[in-house]
Tab-separated table of N, CA and C in Angstrom:
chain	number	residue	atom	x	y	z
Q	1	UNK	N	25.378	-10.300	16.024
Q	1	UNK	CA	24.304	-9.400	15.656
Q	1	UNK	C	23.232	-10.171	14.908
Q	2	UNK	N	22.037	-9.879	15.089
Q	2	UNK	CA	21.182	-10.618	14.851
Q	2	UNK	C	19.787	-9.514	13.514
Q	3	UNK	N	18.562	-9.503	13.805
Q	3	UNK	CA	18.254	-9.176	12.740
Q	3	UNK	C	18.033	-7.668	13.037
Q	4	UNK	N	18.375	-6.287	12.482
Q	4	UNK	CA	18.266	-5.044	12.982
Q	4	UNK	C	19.122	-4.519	14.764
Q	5	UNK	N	20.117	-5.323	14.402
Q	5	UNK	CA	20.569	-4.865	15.634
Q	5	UNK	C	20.542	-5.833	16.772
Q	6	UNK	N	19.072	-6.452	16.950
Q	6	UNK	CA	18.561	-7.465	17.967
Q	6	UNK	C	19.227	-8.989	17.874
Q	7	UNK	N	19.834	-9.166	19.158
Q	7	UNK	CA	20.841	-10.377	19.107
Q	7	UNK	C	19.256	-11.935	19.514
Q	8	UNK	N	19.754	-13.081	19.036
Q	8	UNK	CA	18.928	-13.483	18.588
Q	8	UNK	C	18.919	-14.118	20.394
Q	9	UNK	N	19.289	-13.977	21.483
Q	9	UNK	CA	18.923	-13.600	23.181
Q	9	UNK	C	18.111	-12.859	23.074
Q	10	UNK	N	18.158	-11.930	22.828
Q	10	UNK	CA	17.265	-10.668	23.400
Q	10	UNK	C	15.460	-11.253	22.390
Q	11	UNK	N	16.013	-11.794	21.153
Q	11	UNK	CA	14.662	-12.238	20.366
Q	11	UNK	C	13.989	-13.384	21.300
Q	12	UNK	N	14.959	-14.162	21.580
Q	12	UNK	CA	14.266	-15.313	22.600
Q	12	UNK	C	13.618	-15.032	23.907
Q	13	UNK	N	14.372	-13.538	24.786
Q	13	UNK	CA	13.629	-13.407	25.996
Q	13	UNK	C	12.137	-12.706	25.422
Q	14	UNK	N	12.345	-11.982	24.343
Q	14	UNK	CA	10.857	-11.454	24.219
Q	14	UNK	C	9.653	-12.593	23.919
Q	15	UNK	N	10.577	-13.711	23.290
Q	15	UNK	CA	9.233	-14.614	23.559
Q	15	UNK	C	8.811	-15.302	23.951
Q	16	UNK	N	9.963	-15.809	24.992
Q	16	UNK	CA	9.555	-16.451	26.256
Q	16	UNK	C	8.184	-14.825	27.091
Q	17	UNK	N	8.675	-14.277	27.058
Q	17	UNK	CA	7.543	-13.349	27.764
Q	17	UNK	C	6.188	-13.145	27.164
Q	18	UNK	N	6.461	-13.307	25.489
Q	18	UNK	CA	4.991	-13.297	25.086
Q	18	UNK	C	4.331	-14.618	25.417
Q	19	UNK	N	5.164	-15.612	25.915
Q	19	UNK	CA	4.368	-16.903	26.022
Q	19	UNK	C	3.733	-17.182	27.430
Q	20	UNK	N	4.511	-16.030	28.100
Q	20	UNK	CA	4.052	-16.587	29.548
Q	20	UNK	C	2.860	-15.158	29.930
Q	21	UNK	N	2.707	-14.596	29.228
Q	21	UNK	CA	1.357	-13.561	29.127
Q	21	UNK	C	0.539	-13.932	28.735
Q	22	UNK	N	0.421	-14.572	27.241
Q	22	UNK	CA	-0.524	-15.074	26.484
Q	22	UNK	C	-0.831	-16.505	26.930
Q	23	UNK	N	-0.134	-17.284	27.144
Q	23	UNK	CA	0.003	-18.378	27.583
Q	23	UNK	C	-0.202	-19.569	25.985
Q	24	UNK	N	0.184	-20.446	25.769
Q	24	UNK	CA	0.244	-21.415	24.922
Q	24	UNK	C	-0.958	-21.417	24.022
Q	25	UNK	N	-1.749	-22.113	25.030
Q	25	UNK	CA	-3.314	-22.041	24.503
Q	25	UNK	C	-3.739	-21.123	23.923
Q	26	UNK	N	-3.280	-19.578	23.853
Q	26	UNK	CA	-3.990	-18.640	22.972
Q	26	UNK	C	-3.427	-18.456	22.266
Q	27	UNK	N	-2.070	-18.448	22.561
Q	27	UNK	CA	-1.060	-18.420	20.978
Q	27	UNK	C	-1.534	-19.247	20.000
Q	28	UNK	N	-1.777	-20.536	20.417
Q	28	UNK	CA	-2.039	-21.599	18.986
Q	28	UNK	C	-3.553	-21.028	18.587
Q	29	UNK	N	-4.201	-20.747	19.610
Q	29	UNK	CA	-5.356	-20.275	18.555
Q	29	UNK	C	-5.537	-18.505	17.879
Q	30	UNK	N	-4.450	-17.622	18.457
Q	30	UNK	CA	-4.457	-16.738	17.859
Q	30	UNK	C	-3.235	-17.432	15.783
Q	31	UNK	N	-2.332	-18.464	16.227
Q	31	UNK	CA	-1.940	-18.786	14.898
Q	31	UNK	C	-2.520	-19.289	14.401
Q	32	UNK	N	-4.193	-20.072	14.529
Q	32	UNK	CA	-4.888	-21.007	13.503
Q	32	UNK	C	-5.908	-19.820	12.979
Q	33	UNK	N	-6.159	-18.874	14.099
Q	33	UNK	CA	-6.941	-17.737	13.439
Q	33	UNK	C	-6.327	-16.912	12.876
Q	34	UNK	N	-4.913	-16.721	12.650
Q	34	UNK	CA	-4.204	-16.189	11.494
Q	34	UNK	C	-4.396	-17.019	10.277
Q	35	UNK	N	-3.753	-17.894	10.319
Q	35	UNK	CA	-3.245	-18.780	9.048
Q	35	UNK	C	-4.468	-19.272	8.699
Q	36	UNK	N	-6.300	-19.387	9.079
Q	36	UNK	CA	-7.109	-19.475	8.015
Q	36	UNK	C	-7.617	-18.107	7.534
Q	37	UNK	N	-7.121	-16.896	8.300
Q	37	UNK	CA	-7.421	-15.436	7.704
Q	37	UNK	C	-6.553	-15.654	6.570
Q	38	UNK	N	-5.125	-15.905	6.227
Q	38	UNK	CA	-4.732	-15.962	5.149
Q	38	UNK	C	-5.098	-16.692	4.299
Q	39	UNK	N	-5.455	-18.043	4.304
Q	39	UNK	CA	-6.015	-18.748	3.664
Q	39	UNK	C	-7.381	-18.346	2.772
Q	40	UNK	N	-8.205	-17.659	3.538
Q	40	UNK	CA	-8.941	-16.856	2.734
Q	40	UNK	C	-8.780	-15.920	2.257
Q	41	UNK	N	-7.839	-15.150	2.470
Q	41	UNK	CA	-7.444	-13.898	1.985
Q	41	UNK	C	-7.042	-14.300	0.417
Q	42	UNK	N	-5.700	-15.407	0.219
Q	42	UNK	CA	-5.558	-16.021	-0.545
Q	42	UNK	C	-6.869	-16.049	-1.288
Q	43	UNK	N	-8.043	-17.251	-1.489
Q	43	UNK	CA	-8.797	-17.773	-1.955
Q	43	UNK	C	-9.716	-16.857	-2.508
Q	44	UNK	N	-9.952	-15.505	-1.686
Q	44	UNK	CA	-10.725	-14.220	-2.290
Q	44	UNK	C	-9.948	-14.041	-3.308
Q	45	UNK	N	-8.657	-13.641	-3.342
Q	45	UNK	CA	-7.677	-13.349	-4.482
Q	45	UNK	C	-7.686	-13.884	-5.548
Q	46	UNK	N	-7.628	-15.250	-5.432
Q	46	UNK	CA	-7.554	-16.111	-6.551
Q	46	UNK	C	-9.254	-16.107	-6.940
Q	47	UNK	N	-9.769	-16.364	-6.421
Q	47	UNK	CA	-11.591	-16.606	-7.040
Q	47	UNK	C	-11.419	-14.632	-7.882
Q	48	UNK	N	-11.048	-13.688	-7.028
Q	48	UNK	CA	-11.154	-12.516	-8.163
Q	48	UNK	C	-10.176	-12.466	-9.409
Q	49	UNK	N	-9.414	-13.089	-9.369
Q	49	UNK	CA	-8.798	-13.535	-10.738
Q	49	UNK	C	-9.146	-14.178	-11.628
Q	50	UNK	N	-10.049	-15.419	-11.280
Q	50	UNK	CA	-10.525	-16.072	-12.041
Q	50	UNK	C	-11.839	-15.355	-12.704
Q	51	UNK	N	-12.389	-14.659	-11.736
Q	51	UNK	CA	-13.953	-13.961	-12.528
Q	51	UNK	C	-13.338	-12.556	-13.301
Q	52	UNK	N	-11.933	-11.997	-13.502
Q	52	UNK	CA	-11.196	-11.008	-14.514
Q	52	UNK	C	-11.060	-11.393	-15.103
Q	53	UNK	N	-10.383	-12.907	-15.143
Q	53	UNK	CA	-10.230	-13.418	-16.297
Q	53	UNK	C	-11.454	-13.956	-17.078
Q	54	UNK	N	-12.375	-14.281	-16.570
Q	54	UNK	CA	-13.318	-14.837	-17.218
Q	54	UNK	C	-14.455	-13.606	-18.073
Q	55	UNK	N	-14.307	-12.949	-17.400
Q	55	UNK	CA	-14.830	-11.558	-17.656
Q	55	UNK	C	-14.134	-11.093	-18.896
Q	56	UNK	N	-12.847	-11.227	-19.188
Q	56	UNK	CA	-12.099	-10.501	-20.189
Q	56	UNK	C	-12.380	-11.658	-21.162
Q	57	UNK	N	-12.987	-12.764	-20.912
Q	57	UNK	CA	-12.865	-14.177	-21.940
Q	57	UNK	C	-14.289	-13.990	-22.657
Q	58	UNK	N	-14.687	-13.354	-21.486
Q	58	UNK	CA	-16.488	-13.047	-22.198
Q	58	UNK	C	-16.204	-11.722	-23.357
Q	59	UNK	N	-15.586	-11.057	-22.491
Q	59	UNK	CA	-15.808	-9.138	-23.838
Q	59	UNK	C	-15.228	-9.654	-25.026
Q	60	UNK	N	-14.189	-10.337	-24.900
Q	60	UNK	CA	-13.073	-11.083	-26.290
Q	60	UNK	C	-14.475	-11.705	-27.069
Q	61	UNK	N	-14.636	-12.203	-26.741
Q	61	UNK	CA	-15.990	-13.392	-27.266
Q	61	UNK	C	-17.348	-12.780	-28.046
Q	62	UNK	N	-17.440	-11.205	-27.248
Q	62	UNK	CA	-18.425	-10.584	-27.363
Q	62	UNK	C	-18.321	-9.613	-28.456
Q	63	UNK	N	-16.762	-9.281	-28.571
Q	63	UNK	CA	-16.343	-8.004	-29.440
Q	63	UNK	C	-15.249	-8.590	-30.690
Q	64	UNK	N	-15.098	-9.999	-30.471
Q	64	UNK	CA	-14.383	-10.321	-32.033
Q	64	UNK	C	-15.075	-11.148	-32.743
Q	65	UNK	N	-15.750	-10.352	-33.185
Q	65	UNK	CA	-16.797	-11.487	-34.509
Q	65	UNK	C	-16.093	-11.897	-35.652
Q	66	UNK	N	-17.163	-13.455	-35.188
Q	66	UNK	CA	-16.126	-14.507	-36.285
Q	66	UNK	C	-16.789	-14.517	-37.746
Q	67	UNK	N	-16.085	-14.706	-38.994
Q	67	UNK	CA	-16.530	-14.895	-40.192
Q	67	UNK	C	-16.396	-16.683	-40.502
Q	68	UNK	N	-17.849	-16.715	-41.180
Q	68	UNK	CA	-17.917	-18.117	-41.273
Q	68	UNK	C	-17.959	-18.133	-43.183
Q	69	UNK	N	-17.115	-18.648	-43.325
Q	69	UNK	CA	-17.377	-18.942	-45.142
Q	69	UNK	C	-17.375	-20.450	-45.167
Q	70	UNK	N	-18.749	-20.478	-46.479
Q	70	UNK	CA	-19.515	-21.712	-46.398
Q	70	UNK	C	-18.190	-22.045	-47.594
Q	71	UNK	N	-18.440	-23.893	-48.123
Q	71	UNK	CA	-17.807	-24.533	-49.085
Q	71	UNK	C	-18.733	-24.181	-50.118
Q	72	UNK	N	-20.071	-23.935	-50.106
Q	72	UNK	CA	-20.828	-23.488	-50.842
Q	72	UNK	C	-21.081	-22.433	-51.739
Q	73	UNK	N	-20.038	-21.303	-51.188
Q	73	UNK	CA	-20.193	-19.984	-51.734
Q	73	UNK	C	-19.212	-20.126	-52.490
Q	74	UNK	N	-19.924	-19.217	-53.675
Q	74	UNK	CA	-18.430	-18.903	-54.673
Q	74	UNK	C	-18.831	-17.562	-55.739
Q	75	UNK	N	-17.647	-17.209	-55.438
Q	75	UNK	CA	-17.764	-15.330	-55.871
Q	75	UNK	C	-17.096	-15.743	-57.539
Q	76	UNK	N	-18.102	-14.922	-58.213
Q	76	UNK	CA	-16.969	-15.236	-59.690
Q	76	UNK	C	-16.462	-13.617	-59.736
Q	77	UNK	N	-15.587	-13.521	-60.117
Q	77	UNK	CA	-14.567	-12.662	-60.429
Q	77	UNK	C	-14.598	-12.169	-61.810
């Protein structure tokens, strides 16, 4: 038994048949036009992570004001 039932024959005749429909030549270019769709898919992902994060690095920056005390100052008590 193979994956869902399908013995891993029956997986091989289906793709001997997708190969002799499609034929070679379109398979490899239907897999290079997959695998750079993912590749960008990826790279959108990550570039929108980086501008959330950078975005959340800006509001932090924008909304925690820093106190600067000089060596100069001195409070008498």
């Amino acid at each position: 038994m193979g994956i869902g039932g399908i013995s891993i024959w029956q997986l091989l005749i289906v793709l001997l048949i997708v190969v002799m429909l499609f034929g070679t030549k379109r398979l490899r270019n239907l897999g290079s036009d997959l695998g750079s769709a993912v590749k960008g898919f990826r790279s959108s992902m990550n570039d929108e992570d980086k501008a959330e994060q950078q975005e959340s690095l800006d509001k932090d920056k924008k909304t925690a004001p820093t106190a600067r005390v000089s060596a100069n100052d001195e409070t008498n008590v």
